[in-house]
Short mmCIF file of C-alpha atoms in Angstrom, two decimals:
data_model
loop_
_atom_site.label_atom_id
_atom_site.label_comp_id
_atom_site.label_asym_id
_atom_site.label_seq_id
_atom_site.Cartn_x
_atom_site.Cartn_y
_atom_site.Cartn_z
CA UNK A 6 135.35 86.49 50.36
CA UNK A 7 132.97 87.63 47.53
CA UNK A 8 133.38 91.74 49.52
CA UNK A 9 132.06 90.20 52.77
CA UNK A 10 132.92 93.01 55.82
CA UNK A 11 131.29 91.75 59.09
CA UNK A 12 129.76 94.47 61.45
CA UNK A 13 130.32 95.28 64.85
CA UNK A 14 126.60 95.41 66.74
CA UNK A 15 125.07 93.61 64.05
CA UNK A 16 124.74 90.24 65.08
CA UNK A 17 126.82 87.07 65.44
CA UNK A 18 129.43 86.39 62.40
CA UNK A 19 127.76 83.27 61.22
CA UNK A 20 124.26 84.90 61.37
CA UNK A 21 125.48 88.21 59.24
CA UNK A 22 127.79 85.49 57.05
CA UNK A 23 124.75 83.42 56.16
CA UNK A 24 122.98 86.78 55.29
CA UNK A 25 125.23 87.80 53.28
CA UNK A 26 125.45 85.16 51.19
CA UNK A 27 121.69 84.52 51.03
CA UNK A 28 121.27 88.08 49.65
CA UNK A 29 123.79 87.79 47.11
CA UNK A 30 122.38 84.11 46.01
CA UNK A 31 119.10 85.48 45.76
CA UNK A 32 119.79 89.09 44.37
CA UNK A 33 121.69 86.91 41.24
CA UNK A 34 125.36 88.03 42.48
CA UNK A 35 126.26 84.35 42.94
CA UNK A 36 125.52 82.72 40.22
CA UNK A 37 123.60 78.95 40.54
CA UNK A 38 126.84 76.44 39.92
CA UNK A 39 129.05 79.23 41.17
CA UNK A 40 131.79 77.28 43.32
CA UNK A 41 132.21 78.78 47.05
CA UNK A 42 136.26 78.53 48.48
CA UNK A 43 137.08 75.89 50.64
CA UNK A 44 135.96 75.85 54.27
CA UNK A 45 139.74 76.42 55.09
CA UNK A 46 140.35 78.95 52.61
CA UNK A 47 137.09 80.62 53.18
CA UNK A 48 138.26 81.08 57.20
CA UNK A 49 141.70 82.46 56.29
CA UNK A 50 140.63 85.35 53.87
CA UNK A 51 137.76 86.37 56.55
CA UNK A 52 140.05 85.86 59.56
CA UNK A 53 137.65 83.85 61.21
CA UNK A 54 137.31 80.38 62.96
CA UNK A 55 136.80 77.37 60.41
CA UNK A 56 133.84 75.76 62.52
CA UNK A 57 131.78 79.48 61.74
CA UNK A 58 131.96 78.55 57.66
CA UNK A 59 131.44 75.12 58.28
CA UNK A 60 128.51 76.04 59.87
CA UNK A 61 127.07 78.90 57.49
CA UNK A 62 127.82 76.29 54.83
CA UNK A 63 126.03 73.24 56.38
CA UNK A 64 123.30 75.79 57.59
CA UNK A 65 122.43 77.05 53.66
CA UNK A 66 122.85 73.94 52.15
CA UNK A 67 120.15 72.75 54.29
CA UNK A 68 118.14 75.30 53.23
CA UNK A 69 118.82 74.69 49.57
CA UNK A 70 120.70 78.09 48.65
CA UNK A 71 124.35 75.30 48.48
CA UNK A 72 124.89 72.05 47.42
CA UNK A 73 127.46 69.70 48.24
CA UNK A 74 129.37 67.75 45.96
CA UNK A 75 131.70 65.20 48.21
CA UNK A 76 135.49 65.40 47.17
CA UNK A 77 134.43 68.50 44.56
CA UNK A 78 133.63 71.29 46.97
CA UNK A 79 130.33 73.53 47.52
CA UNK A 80 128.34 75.29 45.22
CA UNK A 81 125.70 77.80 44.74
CA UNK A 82 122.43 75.61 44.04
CA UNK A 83 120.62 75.45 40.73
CA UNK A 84 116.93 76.30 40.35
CA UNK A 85 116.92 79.57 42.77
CA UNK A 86 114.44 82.07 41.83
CA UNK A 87 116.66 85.92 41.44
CA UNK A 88 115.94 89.30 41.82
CA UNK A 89 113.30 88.52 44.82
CA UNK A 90 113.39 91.13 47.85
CA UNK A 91 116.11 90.79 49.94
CA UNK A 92 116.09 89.24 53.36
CA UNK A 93 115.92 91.14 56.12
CA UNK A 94 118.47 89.53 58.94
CA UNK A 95 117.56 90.62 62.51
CA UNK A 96 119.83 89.98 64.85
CA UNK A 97 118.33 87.22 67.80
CA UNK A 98 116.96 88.42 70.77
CA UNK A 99 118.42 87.12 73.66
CA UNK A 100 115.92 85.18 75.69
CA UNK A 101 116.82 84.13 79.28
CA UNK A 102 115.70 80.73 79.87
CA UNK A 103 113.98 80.82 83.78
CA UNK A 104 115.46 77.52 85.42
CA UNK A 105 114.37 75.80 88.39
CA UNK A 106 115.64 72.43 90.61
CA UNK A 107 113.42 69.60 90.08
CA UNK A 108 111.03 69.01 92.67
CA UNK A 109 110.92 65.44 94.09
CA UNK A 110 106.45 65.69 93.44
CA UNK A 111 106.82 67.39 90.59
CA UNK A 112 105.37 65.54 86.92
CA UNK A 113 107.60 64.97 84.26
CA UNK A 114 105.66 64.67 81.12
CA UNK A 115 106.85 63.58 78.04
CA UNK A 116 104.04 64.79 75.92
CA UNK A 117 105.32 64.13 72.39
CA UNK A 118 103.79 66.97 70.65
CA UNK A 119 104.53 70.45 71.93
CA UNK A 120 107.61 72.16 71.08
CA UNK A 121 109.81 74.08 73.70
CA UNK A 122 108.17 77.06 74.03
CA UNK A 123 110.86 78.91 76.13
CA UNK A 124 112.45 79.36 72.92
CA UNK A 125 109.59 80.79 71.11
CA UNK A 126 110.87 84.65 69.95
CA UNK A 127 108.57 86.61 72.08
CA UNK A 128 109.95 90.29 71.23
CA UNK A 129 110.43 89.35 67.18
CA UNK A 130 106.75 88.07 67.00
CA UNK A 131 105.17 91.40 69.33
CA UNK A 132 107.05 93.42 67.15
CA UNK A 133 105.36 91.94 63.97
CA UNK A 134 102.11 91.56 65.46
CA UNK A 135 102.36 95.08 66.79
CA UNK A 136 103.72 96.99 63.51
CA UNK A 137 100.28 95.42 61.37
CA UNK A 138 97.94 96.01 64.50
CA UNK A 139 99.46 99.55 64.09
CA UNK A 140 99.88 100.62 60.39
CA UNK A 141 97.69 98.06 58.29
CA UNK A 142 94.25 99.01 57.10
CA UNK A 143 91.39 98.20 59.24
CA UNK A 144 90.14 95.10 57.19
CA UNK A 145 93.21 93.07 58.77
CA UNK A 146 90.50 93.72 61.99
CA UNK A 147 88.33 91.50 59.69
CA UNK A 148 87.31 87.88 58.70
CA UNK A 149 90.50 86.76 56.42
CA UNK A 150 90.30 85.65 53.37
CA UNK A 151 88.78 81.92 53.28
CA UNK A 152 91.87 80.63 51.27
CA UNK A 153 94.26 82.41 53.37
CA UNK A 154 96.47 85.66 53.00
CA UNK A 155 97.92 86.15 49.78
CA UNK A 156 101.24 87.06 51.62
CA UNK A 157 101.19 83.84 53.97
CA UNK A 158 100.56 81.92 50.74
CA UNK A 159 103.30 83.59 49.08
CA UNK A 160 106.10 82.71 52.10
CA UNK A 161 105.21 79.34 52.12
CA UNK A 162 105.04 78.59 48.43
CA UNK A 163 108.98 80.18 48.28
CA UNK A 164 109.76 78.36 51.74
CA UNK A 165 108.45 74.63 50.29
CA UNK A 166 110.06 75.31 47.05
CA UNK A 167 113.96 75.99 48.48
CA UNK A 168 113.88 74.15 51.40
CA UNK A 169 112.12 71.13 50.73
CA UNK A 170 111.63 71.11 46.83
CA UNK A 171 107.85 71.35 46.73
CA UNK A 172 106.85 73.43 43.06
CA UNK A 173 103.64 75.02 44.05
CA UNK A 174 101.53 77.99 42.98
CA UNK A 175 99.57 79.99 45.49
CA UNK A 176 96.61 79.09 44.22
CA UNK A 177 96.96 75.48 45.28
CA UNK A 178 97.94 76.88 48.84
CA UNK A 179 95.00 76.63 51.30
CA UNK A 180 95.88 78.08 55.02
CA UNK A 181 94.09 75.80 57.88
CA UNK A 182 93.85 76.42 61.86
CA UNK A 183 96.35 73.32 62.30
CA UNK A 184 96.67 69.76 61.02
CA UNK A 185 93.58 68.97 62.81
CA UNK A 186 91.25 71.59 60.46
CA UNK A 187 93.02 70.15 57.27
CA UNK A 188 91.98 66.97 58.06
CA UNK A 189 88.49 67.64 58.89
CA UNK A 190 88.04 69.83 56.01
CA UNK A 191 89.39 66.55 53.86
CA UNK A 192 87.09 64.63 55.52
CA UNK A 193 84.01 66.62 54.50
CA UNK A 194 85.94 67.61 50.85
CA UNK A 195 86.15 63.78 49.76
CA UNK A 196 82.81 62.68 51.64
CA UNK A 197 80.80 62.26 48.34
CA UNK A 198 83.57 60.46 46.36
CA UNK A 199 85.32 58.62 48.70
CA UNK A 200 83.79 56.30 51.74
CA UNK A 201 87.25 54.58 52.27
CA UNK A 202 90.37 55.54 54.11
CA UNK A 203 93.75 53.79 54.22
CA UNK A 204 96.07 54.83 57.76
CA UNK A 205 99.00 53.58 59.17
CA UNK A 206 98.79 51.30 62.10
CA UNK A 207 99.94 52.95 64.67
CA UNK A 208 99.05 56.09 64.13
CA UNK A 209 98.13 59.57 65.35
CA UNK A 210 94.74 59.10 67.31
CA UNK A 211 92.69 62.08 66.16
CA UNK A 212 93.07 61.27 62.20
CA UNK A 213 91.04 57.88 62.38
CA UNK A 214 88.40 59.57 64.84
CA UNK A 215 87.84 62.67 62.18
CA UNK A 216 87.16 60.23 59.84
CA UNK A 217 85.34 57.69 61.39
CA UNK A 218 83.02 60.50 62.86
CA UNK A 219 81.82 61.35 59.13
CA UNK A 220 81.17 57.74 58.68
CA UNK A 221 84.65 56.60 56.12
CA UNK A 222 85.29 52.86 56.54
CA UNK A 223 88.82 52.58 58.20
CA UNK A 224 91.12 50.33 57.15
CA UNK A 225 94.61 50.02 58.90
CA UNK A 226 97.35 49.35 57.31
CA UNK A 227 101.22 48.19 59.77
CA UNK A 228 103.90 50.08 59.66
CA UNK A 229 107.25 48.39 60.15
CA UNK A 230 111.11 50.09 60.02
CA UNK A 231 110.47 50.80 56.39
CA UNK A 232 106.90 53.04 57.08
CA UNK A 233 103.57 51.67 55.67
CA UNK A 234 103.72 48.31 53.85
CA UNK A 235 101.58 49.89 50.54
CA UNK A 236 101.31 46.23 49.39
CA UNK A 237 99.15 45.65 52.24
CA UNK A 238 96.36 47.09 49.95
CA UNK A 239 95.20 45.44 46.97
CA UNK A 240 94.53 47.47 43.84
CA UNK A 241 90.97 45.92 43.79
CA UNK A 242 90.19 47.75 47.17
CA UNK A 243 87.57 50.71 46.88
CA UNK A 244 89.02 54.33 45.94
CA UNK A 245 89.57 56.37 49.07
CA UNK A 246 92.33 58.38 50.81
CA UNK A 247 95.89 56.90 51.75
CA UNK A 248 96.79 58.94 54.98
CA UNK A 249 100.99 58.77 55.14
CA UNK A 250 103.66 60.80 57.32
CA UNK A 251 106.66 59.00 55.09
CA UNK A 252 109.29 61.58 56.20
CA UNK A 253 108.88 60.76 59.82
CA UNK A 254 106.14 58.25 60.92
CA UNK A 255 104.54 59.21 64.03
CA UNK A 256 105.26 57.01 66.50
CA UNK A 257 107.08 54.69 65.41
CA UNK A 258 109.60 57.24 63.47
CA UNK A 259 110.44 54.94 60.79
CA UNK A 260 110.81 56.89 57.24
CA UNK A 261 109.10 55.87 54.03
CA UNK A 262 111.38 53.90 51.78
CA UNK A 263 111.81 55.18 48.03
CA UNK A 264 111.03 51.81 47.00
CA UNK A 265 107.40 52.03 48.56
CA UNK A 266 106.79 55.78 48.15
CA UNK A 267 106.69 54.77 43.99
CA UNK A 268 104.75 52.00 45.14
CA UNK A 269 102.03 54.54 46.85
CA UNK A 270 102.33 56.44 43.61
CA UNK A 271 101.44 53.88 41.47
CA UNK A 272 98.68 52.40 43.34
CA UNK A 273 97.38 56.22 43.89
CA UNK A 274 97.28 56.53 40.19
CA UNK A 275 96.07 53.06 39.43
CA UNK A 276 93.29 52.69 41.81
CA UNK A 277 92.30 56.27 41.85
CA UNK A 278 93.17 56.77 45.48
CA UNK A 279 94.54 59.89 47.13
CA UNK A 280 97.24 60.32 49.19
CA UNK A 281 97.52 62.84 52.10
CA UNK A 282 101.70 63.44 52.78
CA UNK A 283 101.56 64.72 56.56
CA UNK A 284 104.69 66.17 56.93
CA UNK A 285 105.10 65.01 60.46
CA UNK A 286 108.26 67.05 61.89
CA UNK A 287 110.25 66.44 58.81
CA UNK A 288 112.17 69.85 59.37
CA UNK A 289 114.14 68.39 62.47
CA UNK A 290 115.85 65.97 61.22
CA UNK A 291 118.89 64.77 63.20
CA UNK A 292 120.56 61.71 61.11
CA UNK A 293 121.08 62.09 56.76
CA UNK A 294 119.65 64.36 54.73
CA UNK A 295 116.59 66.10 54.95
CA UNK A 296 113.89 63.01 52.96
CA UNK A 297 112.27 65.09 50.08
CA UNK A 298 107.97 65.04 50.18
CA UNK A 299 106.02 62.56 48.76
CA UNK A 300 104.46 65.43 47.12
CA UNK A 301 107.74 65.84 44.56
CA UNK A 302 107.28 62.20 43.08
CA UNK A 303 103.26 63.07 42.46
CA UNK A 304 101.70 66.41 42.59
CA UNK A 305 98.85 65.36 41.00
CA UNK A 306 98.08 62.63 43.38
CA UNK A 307 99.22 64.02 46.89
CA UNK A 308 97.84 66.44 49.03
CA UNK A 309 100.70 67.81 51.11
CA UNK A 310 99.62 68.86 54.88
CA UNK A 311 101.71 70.95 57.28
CA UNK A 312 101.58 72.98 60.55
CA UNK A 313 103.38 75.53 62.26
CA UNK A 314 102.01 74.13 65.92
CA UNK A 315 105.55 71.97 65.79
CA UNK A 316 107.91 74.27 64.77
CA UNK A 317 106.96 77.53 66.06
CA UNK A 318 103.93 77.35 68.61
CA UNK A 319 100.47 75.64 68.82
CA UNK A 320 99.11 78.78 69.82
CA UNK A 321 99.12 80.07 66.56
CA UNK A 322 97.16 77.90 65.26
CA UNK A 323 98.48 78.18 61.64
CA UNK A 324 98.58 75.08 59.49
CA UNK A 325 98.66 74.69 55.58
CA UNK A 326 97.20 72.05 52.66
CA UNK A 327 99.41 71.91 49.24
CA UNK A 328 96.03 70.85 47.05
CA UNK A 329 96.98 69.31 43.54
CA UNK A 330 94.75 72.20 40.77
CA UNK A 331 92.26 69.61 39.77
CA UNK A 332 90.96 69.41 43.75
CA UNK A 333 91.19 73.05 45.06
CA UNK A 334 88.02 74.41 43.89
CA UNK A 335 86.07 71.13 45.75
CA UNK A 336 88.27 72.22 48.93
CA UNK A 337 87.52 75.84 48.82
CA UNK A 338 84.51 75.15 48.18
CA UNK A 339 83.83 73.03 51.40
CA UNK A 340 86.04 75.28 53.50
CA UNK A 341 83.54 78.12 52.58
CA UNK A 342 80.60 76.30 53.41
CA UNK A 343 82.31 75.44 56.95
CA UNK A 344 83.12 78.80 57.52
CA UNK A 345 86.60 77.79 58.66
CA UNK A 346 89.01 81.11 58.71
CA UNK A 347 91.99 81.90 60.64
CA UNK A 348 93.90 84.96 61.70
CA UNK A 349 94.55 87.57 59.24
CA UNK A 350 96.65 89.04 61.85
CA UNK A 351 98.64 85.92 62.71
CA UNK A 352 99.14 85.07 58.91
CA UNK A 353 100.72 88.41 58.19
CA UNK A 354 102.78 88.43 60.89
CA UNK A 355 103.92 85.00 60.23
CA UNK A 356 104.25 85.91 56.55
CA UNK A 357 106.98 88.53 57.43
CA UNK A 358 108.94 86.09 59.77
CA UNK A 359 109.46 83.64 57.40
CA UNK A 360 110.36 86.26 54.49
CA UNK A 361 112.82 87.92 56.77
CA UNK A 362 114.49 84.96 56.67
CA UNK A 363 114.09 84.74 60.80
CA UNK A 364 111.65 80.88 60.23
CA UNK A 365 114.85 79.64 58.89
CA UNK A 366 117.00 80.52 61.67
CA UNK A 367 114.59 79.48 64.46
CA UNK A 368 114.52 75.93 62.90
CA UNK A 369 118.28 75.90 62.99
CA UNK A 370 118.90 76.96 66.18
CA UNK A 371 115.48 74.42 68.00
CA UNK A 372 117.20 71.25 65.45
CA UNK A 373 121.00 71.85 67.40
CA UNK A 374 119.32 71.85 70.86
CA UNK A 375 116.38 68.78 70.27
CA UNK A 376 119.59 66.78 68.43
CA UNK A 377 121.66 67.63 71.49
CA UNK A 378 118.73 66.27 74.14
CA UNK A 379 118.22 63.22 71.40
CA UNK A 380 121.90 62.57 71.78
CA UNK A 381 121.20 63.50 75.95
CA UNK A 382 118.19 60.60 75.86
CA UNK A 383 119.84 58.18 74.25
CA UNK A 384 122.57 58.13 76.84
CA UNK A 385 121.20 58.56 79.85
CA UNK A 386 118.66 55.66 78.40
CA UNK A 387 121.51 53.20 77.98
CA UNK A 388 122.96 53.97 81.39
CA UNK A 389 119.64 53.51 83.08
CA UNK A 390 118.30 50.25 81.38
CA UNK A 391 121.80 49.13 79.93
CA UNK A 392 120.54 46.30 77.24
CA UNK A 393 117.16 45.99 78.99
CA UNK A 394 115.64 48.40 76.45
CA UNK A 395 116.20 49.77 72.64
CA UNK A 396 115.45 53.26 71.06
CA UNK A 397 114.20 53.17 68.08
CA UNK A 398 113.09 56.41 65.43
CA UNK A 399 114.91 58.57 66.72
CA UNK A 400 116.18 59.91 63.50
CA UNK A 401 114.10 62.77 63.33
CA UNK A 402 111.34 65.43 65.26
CA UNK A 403 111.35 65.25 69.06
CA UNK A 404 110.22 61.97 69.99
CA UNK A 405 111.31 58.60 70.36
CA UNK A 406 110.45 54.95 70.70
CA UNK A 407 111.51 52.63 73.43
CA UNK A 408 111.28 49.10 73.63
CA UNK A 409 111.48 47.28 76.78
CA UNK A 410 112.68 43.71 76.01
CA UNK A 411 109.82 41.16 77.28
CA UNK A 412 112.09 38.86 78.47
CA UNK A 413 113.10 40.92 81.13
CA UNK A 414 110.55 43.08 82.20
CA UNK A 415 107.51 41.01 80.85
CA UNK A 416 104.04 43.02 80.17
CA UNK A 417 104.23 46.33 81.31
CA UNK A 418 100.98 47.71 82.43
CA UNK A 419 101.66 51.76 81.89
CA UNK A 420 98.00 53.18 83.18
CA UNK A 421 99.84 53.50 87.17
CA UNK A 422 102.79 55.18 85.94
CA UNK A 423 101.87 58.61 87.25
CA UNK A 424 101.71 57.07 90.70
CA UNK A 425 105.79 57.53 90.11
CA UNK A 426 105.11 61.31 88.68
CA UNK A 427 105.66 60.38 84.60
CA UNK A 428 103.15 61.10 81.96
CA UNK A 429 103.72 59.30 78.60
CA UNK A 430 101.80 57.72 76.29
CA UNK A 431 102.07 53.61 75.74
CA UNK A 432 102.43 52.78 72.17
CA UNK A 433 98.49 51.26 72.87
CA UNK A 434 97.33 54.28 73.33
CA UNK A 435 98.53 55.00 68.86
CA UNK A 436 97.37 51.90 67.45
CA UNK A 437 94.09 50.38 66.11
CA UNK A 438 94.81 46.73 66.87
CA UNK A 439 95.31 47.00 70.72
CA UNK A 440 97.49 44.70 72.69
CA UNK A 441 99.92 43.75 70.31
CA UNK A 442 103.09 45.67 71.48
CA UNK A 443 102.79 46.37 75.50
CA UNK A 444 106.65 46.77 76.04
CA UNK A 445 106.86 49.83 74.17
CA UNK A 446 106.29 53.73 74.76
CA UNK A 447 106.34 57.29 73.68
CA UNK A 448 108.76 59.46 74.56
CA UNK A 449 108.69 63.11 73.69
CA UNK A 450 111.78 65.10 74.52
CA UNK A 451 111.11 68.44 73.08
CA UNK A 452 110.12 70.46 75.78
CA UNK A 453 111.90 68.98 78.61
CA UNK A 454 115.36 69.97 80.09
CA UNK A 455 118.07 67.55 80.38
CA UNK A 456 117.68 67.41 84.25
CA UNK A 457 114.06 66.32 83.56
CA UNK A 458 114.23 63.85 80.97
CA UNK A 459 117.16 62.24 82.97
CA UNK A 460 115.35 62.31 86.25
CA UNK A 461 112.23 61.26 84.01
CA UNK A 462 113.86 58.06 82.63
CA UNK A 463 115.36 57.31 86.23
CA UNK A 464 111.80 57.52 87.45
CA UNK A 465 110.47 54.91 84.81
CA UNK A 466 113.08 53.06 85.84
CA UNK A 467 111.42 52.56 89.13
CA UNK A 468 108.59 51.83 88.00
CA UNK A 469 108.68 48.89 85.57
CA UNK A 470 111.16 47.57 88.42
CA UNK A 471 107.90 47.65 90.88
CA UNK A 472 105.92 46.50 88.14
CA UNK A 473 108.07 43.07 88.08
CA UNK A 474 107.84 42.16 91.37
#
């Protein structure tokens, strides 16, 4: 197929497959609308399993290089930009995963936002890290650039533009330290036009306390199975900043309907308001197809946040603000004043791993295993609490929601639940309003084995049992 000649040493087949035909999509060889064989057909003139090309073809067609047309077959996509550099494919290192028995004492903790780092590509990342510490000039040693590094920028704005559909210059590209630094840097960015900011209810605890710590008025705004409900705010309400994560709401995972994202689009534009997309672990998505930005319907209008802390490692430290052109300069110019850099040497090297095309792959390969400990959750949770309990958005990212029917278990009082070796968070702990859901919780699978989040869950068990008697 299309001169394809797989290599011994070089790598699995569907790794040097999807390659291949990355190179040749974006080197201009396969033309955009160019129709790939069948699956079946494609198998039997490689000599290789089916399963492999159904996976190199679901694999680029999530990344935007194919697109699927059911009952036509699978083409090359429109819009790709040719004659870039190729991508470099490096084999995967093998990691060897240390495991351990569970200790009977030991704490299980379901912390929500942390990524499994056992996965994290040690010897691809030293070698990066290592080949600018060794052959870049010496002003990589220095303070980085205060909008970021030119090459960074570059990555992401191709990365945004083929995977997710974001159109982007550089220019409007503004590398943070993490989600957290955006936020704060909007904070102090909008201070003198804006007093006013609109958040979901529940929501991520840090956002409202950034804000309310430079003195914004807060007004939160519920989120049912259909994300915020925009016509909770009236257009007469003051201009300020509508904080949304529509492709995956955090907690409550619900996704932004299309019918209320134009709804937030027209109010932005109406009212003068902002919005602020976070794109809350939107790349592991388990259920449909990937949920395009907010930032696609209005890119005048949305500022587009996003971090590498959930995908790759919160040591990094790496995060990233999409800035509409009218706004950039008043950003820049506050994240100068604040002094707020980060590291030249990080940014490089993270520059080069997603242009080698090795980003891509770790997303693939951390989406099969959090979908198969999703699927792993979701089981052992209906064996444990049979109808007793419900799981709810768990369609994307590596948390769920679980809601213990009050009924049976009444209210659940989670502040003694480490007495039974668990750490979670209630869904309290995310909202503004307290008290008004006690029978639900926070669970965050992502970094836990199967033998802990089923021992984890057994544990809870116990525990909301004492808690009834």
């Amino acid at each position: 197929m299309f001169g394809f000649n797989p290599k011994a040493n070089a790598g699995s087949i569907t790794n040097q497959l999807c390659g291949y035909l990355r190179e040749n999509i974006e080197s201009g060889m396969l033309s955009p609308g160019l129709q790939l064989p069948s699956t079946r057909k494609a198998a039997q003139e490689l000599h290789i399993a089916r399963n492999v090309v159904i996976e190199v073809y679901e694999q680029l067609t999530a990344e935007g290089y194919l697109s699927t047309h059911i009952g036509s077959g699978t083409y090359v996509a429109e819009g790709i930009q040719t004659n870039q550099a190729q991508l470099l494919q490096v084999p995967p290192v093998p990691q060897s995963v240390p495991h351990h028995a569970m200790k009977e004492n030991e704490l299980i903790n379901f912390d929500a936002g942390t990524p499994d780092l056992r996965h994290f590509p040690r010897r691809i990342w030293s070698k990066y890290v290592r080949e600018i510490t060794d052959y870049e000039q010496d002003n990589v040693f220095d303070y980085s650039d205060i909008q970021g590094a030119m090459e960074l920028r570059e990555a992401i704005a191709r990365y945004v533009y083929r995977v997710k559909g974001v159109r982007c210059s550089t220019d409007q590209i503004i590398i943070t330290s993490g989600t957290s630094e955006g936020f704060l840097l909007l904070a102090f960015a909008f201070s003198d036009l804006f007093r006013t900011i609109y958040v979901e209810e529940p929501t991520i605890g840090f956002i409202a306390d950034i804000f309310q710590r430079m003195k914004y008025a807060i007004h939160p705004v519920t989120v049912d199975s259909h994300g915020m409900i925009i016509s909770h705010i009236s257009p007469l309400d003051p201009g300020g900043l509508i904080i949304l994560t529509p492709s995956h709401q955090y907690p409550t995972g619900s996704i932004l309907s299309i019918q209320r994202r134009q709804q937030a689009v027209r109010l932005a534009v109406e009212a003068g308001h902002y919005i602020v997309e976070d794109d809350y672990n939107s790349e592991f998505r388990h259920k449909g197809a990937p949920v395009p930005p907010l930032q696609t319907l209005a890119p005048s209008r949305v500022i587009y946040a996003s971090t590498f802390s959930k995908t790759l490692s919160p040591a990094l430290r790496v995060g990233f603000l999409i800035v509409p052109p009218s706004l950039t300069e008043r950003v820049l110019k506050t994240k100068s004043e604040l002094n707020l850099t980060t590291s030249g040497i990080t940014q490089l090297a993270l520059a080069r791993f997603i242009e080698d095309g090795l980003f891509d792959r770790h997303i693939h390969k951390m989406k099969a295993i959090y979908k198969k400990r999703r699927s792993f959750l979701a089981e052992q949770c209906h064996d444990i609490f049979g109808d007793g309990a419900q799981i709810l958005g768990d369609e994307a990212g590596m948390h769920v929601q679980i809601e213990f029917r009050p009924e049976l278990y009444g209210k659940i009082d989670w502040h003694q639940i480490e007495k039974f070796g668990v750490r979670l968070s209630s869904f309290d702990e995310y909202a503004i309003i307290k008290g008004q859901q006690p029978g639900k919780i926070v669970l965050g699978y992502g970094k836990l084995t199967e033998e802990e989040i089923g021992e984890g869950l057994r544990r809870i068990h116990k525990f909301i049992n004492t808690m009834k008697l």
